[in-house]
Coordinates of C-alpha atoms (C1' of nucleotides) in Angstrom, one line a residue:
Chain A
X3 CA 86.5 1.2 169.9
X4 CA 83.8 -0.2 171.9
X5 CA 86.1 -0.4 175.5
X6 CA 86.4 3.4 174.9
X7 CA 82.7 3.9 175.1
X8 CA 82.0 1.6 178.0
X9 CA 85.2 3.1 180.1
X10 CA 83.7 6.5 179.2
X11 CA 80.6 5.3 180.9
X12 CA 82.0 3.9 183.6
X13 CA 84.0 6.5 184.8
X14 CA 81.4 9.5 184.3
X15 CA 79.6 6.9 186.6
X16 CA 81.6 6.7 189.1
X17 CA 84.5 8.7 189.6
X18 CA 86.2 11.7 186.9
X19 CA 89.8 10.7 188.8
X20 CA 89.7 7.5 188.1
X21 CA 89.1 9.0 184.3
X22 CA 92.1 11.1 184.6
X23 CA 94.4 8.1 186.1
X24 CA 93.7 5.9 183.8
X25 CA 94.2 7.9 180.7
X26 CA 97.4 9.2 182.3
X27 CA 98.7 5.8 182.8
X28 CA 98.0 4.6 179.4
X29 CA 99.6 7.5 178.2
X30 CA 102.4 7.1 180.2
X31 CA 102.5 3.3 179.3
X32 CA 102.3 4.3 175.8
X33 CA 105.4 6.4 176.1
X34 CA 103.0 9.1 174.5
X35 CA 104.2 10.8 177.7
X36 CA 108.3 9.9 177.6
X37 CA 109.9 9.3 181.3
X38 CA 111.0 12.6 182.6
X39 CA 107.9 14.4 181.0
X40 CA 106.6 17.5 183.2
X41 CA 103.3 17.0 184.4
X42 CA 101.7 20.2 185.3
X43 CA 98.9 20.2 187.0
X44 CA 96.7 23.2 185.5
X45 CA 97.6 22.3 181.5
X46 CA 96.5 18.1 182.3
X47 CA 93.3 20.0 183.6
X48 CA 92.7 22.3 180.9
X49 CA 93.3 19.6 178.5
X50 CA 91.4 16.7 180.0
X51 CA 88.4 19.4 180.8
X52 CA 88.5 18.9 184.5
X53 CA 89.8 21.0 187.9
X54 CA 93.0 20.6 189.3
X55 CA 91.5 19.0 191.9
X56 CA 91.1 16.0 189.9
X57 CA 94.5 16.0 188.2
X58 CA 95.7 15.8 191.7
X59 CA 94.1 12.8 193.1
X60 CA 95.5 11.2 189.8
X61 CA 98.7 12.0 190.5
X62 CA 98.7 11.2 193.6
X63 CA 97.8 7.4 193.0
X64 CA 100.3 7.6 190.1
X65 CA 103.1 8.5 192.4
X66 CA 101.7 5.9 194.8
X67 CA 102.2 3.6 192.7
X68 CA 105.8 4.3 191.0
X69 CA 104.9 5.6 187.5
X70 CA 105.4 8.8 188.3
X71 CA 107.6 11.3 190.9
X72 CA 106.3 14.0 192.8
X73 CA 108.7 16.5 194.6
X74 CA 106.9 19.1 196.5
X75 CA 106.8 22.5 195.2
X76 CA 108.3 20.9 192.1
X77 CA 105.7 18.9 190.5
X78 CA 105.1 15.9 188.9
X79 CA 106.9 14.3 185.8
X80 CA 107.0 10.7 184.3
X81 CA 108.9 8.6 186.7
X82 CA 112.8 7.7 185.2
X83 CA 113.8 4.3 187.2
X84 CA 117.1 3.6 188.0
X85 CA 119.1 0.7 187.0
X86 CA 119.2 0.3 191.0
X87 CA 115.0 0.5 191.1
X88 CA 115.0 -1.9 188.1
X89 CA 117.3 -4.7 189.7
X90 CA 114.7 -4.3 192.8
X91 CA 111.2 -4.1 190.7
X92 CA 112.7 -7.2 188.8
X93 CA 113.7 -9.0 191.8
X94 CA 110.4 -8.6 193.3
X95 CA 108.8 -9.7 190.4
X96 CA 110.6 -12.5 190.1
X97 CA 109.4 -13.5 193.5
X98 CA 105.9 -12.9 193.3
X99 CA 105.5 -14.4 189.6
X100 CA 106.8 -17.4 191.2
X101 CA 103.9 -17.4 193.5
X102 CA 101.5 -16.7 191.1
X103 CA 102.9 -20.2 189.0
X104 CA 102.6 -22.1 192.7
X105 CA 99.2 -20.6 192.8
X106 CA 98.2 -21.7 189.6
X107 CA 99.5 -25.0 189.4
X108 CA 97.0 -27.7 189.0
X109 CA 94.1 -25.2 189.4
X110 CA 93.6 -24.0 186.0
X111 CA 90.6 -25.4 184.4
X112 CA 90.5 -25.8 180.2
X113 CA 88.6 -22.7 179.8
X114 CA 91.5 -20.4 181.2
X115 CA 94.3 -22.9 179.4
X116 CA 92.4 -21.4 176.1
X117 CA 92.3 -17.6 177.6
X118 CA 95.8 -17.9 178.3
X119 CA 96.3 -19.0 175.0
X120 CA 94.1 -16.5 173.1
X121 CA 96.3 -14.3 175.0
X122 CA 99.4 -15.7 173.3
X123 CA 97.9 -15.4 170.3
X124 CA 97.2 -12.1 170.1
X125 CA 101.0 -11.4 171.6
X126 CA 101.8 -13.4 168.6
X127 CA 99.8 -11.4 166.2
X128 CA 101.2 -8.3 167.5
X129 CA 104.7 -9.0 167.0
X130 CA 104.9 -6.8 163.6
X131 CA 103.2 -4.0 165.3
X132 CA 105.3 -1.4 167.3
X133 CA 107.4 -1.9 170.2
X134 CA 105.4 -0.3 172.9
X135 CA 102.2 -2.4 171.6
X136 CA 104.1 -5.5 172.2
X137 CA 105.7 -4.4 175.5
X138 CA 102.1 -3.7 176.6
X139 CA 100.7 -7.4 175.4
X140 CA 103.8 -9.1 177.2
X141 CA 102.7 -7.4 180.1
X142 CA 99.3 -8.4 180.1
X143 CA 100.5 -11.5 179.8
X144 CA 101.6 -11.4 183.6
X145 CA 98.7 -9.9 184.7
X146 CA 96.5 -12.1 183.5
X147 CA 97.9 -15.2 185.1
X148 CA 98.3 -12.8 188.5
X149 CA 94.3 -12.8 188.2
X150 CA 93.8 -15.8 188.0
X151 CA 95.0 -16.4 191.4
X152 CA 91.8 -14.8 192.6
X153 CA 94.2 -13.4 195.1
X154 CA 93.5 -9.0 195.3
X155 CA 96.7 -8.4 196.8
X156 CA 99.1 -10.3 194.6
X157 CA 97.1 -8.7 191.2
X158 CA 97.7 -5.9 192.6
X159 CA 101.2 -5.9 193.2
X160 CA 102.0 -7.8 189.9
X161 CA 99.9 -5.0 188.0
X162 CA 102.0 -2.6 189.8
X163 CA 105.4 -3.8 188.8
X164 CA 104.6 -5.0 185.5
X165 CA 103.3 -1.2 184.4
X166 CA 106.8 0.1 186.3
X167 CA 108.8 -2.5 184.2
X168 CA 107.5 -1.1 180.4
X169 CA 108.7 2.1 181.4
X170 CA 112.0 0.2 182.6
X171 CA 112.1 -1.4 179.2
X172 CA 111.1 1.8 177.2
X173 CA 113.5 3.4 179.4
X174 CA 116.5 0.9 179.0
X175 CA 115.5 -2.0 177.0
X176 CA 117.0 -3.2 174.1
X177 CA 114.8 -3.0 170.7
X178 CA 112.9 -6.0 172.4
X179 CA 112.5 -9.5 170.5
X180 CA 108.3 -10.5 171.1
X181 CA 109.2 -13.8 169.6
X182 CA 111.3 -15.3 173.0
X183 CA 108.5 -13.7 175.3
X184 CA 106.0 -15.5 172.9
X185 CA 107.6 -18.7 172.9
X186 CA 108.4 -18.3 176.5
X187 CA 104.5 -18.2 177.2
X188 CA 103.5 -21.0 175.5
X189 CA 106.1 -22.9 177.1
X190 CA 104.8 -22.2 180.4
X191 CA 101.1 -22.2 179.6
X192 CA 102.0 -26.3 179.0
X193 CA 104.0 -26.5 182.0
X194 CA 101.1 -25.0 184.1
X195 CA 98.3 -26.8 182.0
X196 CA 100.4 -30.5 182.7
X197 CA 100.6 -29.7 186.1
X198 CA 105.0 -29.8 186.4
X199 CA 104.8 -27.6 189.4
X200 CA 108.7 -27.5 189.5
X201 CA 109.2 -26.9 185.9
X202 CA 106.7 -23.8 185.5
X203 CA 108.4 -22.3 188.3
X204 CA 111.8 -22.8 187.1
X205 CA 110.4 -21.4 183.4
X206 CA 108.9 -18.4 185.3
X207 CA 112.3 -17.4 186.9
X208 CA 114.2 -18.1 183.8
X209 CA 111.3 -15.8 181.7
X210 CA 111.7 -13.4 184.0
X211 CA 115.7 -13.4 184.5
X212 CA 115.2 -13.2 180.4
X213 CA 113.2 -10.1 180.7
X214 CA 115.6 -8.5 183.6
X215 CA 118.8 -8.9 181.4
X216 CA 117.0 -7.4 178.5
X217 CA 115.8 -4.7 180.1
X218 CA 119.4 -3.6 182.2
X219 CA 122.0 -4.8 179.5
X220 CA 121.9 -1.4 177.7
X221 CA 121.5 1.9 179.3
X222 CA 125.4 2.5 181.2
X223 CA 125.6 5.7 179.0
X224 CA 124.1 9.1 179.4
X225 CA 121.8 8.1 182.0
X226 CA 124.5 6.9 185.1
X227 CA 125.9 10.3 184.7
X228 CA 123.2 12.8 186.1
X229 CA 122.3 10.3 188.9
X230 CA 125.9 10.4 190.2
X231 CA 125.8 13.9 190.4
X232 CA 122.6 13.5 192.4
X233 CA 124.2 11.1 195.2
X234 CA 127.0 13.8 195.7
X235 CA 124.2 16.3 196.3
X236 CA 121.8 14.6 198.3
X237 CA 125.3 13.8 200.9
X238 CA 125.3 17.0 201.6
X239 CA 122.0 17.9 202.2
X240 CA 120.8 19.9 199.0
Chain B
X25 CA 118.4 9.4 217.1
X26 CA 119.1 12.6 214.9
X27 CA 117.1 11.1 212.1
X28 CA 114.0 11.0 214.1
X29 CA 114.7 15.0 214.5
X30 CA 115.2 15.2 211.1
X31 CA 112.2 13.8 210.2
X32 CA 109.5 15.2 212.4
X33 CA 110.9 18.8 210.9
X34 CA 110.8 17.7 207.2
X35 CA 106.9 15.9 208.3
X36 CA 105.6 19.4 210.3
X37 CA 107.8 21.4 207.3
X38 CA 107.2 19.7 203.9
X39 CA 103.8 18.7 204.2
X40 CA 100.5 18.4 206.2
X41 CA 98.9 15.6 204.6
X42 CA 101.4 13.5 205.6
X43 CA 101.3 14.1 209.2
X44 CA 97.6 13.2 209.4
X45 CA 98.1 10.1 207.2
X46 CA 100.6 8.9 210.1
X47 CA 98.4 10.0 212.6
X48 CA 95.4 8.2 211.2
X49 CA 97.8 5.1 210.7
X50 CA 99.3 4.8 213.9
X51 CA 95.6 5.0 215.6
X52 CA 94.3 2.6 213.3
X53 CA 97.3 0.4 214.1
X54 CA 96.9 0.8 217.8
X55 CA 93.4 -0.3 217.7
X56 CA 92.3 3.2 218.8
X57 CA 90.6 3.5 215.8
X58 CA 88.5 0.1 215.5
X59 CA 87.8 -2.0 212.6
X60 CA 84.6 -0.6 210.6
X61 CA 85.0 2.9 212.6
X62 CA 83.4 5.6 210.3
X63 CA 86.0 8.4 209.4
X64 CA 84.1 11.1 208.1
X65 CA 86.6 14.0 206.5
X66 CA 85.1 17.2 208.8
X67 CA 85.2 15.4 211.9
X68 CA 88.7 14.3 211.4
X69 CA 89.5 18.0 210.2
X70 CA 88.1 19.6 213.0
X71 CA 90.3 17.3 215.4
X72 CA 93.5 17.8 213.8
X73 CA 93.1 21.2 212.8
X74 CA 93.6 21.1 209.1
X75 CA 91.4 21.3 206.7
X76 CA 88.8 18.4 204.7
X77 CA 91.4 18.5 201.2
X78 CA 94.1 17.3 203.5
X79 CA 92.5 14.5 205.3
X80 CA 90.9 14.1 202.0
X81 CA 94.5 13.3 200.6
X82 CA 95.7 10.7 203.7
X83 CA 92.7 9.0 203.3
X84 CA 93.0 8.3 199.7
X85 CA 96.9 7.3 200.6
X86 CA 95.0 4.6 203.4
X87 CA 92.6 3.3 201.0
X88 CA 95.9 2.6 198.2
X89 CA 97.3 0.8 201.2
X90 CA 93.9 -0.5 202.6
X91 CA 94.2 0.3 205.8
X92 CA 90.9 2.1 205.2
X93 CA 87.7 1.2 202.5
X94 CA 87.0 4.1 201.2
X95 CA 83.3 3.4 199.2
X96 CA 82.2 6.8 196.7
X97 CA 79.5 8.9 198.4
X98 CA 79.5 6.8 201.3
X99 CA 82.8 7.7 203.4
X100 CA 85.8 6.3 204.6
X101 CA 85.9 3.1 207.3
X102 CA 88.2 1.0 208.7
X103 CA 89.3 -1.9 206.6
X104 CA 87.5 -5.4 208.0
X105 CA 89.5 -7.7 206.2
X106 CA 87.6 -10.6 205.2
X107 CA 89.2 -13.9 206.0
X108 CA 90.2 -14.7 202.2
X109 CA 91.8 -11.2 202.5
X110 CA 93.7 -12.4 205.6
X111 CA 95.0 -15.6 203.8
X112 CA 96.0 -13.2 200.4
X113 CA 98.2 -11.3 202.4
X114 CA 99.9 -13.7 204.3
X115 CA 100.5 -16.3 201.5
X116 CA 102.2 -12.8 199.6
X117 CA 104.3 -12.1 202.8
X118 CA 105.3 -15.7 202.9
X119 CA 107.0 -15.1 199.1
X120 CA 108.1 -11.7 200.1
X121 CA 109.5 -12.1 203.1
X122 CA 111.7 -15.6 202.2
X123 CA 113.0 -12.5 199.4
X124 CA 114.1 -10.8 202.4
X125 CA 116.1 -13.7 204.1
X126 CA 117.5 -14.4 200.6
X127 CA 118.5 -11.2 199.9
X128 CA 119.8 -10.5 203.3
X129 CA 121.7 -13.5 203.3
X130 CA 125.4 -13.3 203.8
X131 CA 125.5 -9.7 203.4
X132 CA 124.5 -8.7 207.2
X133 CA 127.3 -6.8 209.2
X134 CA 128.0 -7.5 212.5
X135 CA 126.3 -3.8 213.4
X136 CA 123.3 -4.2 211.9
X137 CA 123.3 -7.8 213.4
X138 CA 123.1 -5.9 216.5
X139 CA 120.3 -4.0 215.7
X140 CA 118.4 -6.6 214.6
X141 CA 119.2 -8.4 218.3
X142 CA 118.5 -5.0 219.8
X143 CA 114.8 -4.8 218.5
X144 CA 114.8 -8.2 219.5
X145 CA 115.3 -7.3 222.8
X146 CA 112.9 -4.7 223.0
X147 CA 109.9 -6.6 221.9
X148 CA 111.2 -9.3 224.6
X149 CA 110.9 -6.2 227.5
X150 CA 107.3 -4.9 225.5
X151 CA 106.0 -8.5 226.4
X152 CA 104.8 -7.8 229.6
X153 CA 102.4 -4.7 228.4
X154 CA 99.3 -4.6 226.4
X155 CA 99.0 -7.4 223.4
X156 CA 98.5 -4.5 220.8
X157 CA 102.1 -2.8 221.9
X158 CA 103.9 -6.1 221.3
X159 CA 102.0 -6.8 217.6
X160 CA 103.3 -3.5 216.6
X161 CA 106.7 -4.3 217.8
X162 CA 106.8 -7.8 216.1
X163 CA 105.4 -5.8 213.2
X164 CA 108.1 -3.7 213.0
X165 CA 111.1 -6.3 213.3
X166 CA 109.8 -8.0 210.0
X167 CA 110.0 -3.9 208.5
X168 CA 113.2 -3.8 209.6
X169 CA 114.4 -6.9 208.3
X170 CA 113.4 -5.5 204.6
X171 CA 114.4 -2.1 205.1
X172 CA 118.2 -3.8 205.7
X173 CA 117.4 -5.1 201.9
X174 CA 117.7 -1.6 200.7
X175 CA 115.3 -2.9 198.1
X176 CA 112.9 0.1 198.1
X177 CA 109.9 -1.7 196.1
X178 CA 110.7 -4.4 198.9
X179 CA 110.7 -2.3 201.6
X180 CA 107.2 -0.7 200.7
X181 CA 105.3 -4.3 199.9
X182 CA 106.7 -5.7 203.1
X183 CA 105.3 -2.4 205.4
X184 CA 102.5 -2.4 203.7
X185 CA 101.6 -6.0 204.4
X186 CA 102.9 -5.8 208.0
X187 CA 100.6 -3.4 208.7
X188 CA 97.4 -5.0 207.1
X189 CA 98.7 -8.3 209.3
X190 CA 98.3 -6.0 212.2
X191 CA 95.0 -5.2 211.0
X192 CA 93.9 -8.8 211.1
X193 CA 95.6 -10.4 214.2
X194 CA 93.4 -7.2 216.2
X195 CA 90.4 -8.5 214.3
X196 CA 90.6 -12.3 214.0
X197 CA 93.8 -13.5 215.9
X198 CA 94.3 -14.8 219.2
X199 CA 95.5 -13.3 222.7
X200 CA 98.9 -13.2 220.9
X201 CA 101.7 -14.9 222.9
X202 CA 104.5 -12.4 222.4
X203 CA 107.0 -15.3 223.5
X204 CA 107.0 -17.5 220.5
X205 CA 107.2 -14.5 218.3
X206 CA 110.4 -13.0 219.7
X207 CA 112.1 -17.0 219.9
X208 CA 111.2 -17.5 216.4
X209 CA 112.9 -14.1 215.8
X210 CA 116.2 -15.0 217.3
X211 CA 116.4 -18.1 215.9
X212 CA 115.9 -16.2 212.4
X213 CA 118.6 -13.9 213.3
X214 CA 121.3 -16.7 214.1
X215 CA 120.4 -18.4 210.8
X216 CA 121.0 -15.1 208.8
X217 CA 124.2 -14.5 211.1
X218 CA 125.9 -17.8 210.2
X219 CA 124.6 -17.3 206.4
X220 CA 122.5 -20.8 206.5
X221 CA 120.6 -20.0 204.0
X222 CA 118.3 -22.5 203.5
X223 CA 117.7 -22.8 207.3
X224 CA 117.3 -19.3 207.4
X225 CA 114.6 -19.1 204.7
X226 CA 112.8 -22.3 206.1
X227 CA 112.3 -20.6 209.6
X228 CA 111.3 -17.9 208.1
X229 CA 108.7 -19.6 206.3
X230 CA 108.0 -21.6 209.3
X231 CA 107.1 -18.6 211.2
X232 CA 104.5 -16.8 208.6
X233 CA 102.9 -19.3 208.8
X234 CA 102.9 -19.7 213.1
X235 CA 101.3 -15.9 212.3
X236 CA 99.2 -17.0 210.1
X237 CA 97.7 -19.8 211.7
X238 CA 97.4 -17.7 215.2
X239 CA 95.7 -15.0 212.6
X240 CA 93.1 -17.5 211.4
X241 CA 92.4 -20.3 214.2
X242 CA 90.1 -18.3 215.9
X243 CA 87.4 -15.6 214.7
X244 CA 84.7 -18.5 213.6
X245 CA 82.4 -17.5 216.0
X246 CA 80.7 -14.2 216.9
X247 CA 82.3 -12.7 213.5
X248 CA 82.0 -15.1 211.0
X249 CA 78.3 -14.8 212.1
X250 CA 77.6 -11.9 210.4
X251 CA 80.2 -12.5 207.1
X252 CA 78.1 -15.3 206.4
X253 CA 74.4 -13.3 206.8
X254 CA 75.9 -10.7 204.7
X255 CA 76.5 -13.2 202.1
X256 CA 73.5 -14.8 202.0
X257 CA 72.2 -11.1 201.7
X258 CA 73.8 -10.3 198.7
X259 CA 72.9 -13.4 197.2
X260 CA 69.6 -12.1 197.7
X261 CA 70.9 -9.2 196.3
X262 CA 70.2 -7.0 199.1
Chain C
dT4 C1' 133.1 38.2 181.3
dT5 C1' 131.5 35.9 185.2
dT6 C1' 129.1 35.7 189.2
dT7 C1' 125.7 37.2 192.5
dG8 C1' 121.3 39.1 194.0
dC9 C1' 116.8 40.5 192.9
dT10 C1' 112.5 40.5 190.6
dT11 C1' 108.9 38.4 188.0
dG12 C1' 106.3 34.7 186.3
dA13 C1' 104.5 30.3 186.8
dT14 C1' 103.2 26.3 189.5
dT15 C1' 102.0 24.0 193.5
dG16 C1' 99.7 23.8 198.5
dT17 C1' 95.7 24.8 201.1
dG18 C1' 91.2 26.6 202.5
dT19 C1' 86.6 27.5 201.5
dA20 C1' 82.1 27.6 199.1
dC21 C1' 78.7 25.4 196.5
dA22 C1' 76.4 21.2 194.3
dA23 C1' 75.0 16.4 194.6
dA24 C1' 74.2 12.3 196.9
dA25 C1' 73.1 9.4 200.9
dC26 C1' 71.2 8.8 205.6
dG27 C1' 67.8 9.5 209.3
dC28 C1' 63.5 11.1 210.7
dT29 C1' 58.9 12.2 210.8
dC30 C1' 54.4 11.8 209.0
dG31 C1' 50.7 9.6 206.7
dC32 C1' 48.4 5.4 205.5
dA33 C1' 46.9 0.7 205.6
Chain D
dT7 C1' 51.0 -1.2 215.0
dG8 C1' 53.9 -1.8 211.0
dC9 C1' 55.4 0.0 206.7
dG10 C1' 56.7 3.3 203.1
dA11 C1' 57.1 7.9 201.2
dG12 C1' 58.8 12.5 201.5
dC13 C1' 61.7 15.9 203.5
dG14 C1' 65.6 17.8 206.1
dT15 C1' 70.2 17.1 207.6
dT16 C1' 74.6 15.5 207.1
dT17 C1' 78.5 14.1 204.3
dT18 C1' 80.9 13.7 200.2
dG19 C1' 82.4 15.5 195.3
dT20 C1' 84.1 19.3 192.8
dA21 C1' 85.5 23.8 191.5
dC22 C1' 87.7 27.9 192.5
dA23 C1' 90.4 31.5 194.8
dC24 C1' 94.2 32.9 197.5
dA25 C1' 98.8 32.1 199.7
dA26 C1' 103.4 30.0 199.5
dT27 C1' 107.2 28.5 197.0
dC28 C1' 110.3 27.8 193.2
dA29 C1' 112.7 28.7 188.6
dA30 C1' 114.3 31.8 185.3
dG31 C1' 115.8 35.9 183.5
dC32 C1' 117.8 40.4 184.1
dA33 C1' 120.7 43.7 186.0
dA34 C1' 124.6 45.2 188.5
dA35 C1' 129.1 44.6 190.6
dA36 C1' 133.6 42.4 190.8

DNA sequence: TTTTGCTTGATTGTGTACAAAACGCTCGCA
DNA sequence: TGCGAGCGTTTTGTACACAATCAAGCAAAA
């Protein structure tokens, strides 16, 4: 695809890390790589044609920014959330996607009403697809309206937890319906587009409350087990 | 305290990079390292004693936070946060930060009431020394406040906003009257003591925004002199 | 048979060397 | 005297090599 060409560009331009982070996040974001997936640093290297040195900034940034863990000595693997890190990421989110709404309201001119919408659209489109393709679009979703803000800090932030919550819902979620997220956006898209300051926010915090039960309802199985065992250790110092 | 023991042998143990990323931090947040100073990697190296990969690696953990711009083949600096940049952060603290009292509300215990008090108390005894002292101090009650949340994702948003706040009051804001700060803090703590939730959440948006308007009342005159050449500049495309 | 200790292999942490790019300086020219 | 080009120096970007650490497998003893 034509994106591919123009990121290849880009990033032989300006920095071979930023190449390496990005296709490791995708790849992580794709569930290509599965949470909990070793990440060593001379195969990612070999593989991707670059030194370690590069891997290693990558990483880095990935672990700075959730999607992946990083114990010393140990190395890196795909980052497995906790149902206690998911009740957080969502209850940030729910905050800060509140702001974005407040940000937005009555500032949106017809042009991004219609880029919100082709956004939907495609969300719609994509509903038959696979599940990760449609966890990835209802993402987007978020962080387009975070841009919008024009505000670096809250994109930032928004793009941060919304990549943290696919793996939370690859991790944890249920099949995933597209058609309530869908709906869901359209319904606030109008709310924003009429102006109904109260109303979009109340959608956003019931959209996102939506998303937060989906993605913690299942999950009390095989995974509680392990990090049990790992609060007993850590109290005594291993 | 035994945990500040613990730490400095897990910081000087488990790993270098980290020591000069807090080193770098703290200067920059005491202002011995001023706004736009150059940070070239061997200098820094040669200083601390460690080599250019590890003040490579704190530096590219500064720039994530930006505390530091960090521009390819031209070094590190830094940050200057523009004025927008100053209103970004705060209006995101302002959402953030009401989380906290939310969160916190009704679930404080009479200890940690009395630590709160007890910081409280020490930024009341730091207001008689130098203004950037008592910012950090101020700073560091708001860090507190979330890291009582136990919210993790919280925790790091809030820290790394405080500090970027820092950032600003040293470069735009006032002489900094410690005494409002550390009033407006008591009153916050009596709110979240008697679980008045809604109180509690209105001073604390009350007094983001006392911070932000002490951040961004003055700095209109010898620096927004050059801001506004350098935009005219790059309209010229300079 | 199970457990403990050692040894080996693999992987990360760090320093250093070389290549490329940007900055400052001097020199030449109008 | 002012301006621009060319060159040398400084600084960053990258690769690689060596040291340190961890995990696994094997052997030996209880």
């Amino acid at each position: 695809m034509a994106s591919t060409l123009r990121d290849k560009n880009q990033k032989s331009a300006v920095s071979k890390s930023d190449a390496v982070y990005r296709t490791l996040k995708r790849a992580i974001l794709d569930q290509a790589l599965a949470a909990g997936t070793k990440l060593p640093e001379d195969s990612i290297g070999e593989r991707l044609g670059v030194s370690r040195t590069i891997v290693r900034q990558a990483l880095a940034r990935l672990n700075g920014e959730g999607l992946i863990e990083l114990r010393p000595h140990k190395g890196a693997c795909v980052a497995q959330p906790s149902l206690e890190d998911a009740r957080h990421i969502f209850a940030v989110r729910q905050s800060l996607e509140t702001l974005v709404v407040d940000t937005l309201i009555g500032k949106l001119t017809p042009q991004q009403i219609r880029q919100l919408e082709a956004h939907v659209d495609a969300e719609g489109a994509a509903r038959t697809n696979n599940t990760s393709a449609s966890i990835q679009l209802a993402g987007e979703f978020h962080v387009l309206l975070a841009k919008l803000t024009e505000n670096d800090v809250l994109l930032r932030y928004v793009t941060e937890l919304v990549s943290r919550s696919s793996l939370i819902l690859s991790l944890y979620g249920r099949p995933h319906s597209p058609d309530c997220a869908v709906s869901e956006h359209r319904e606030l898209i109008a709310a924003l587009d009429k102006g109904e300051r109260e109303h979009a926010c109340e959608l956003m915090r019931h959209h996102i409350d939506a998303i937060t039960t989906r993605a913690l309802l299942k999950g009390n199985s095989e995974k509680d087990f392990p990090d049990l065992l790992a609060a007993y250790a850590r109290e005594e110092g291993l």
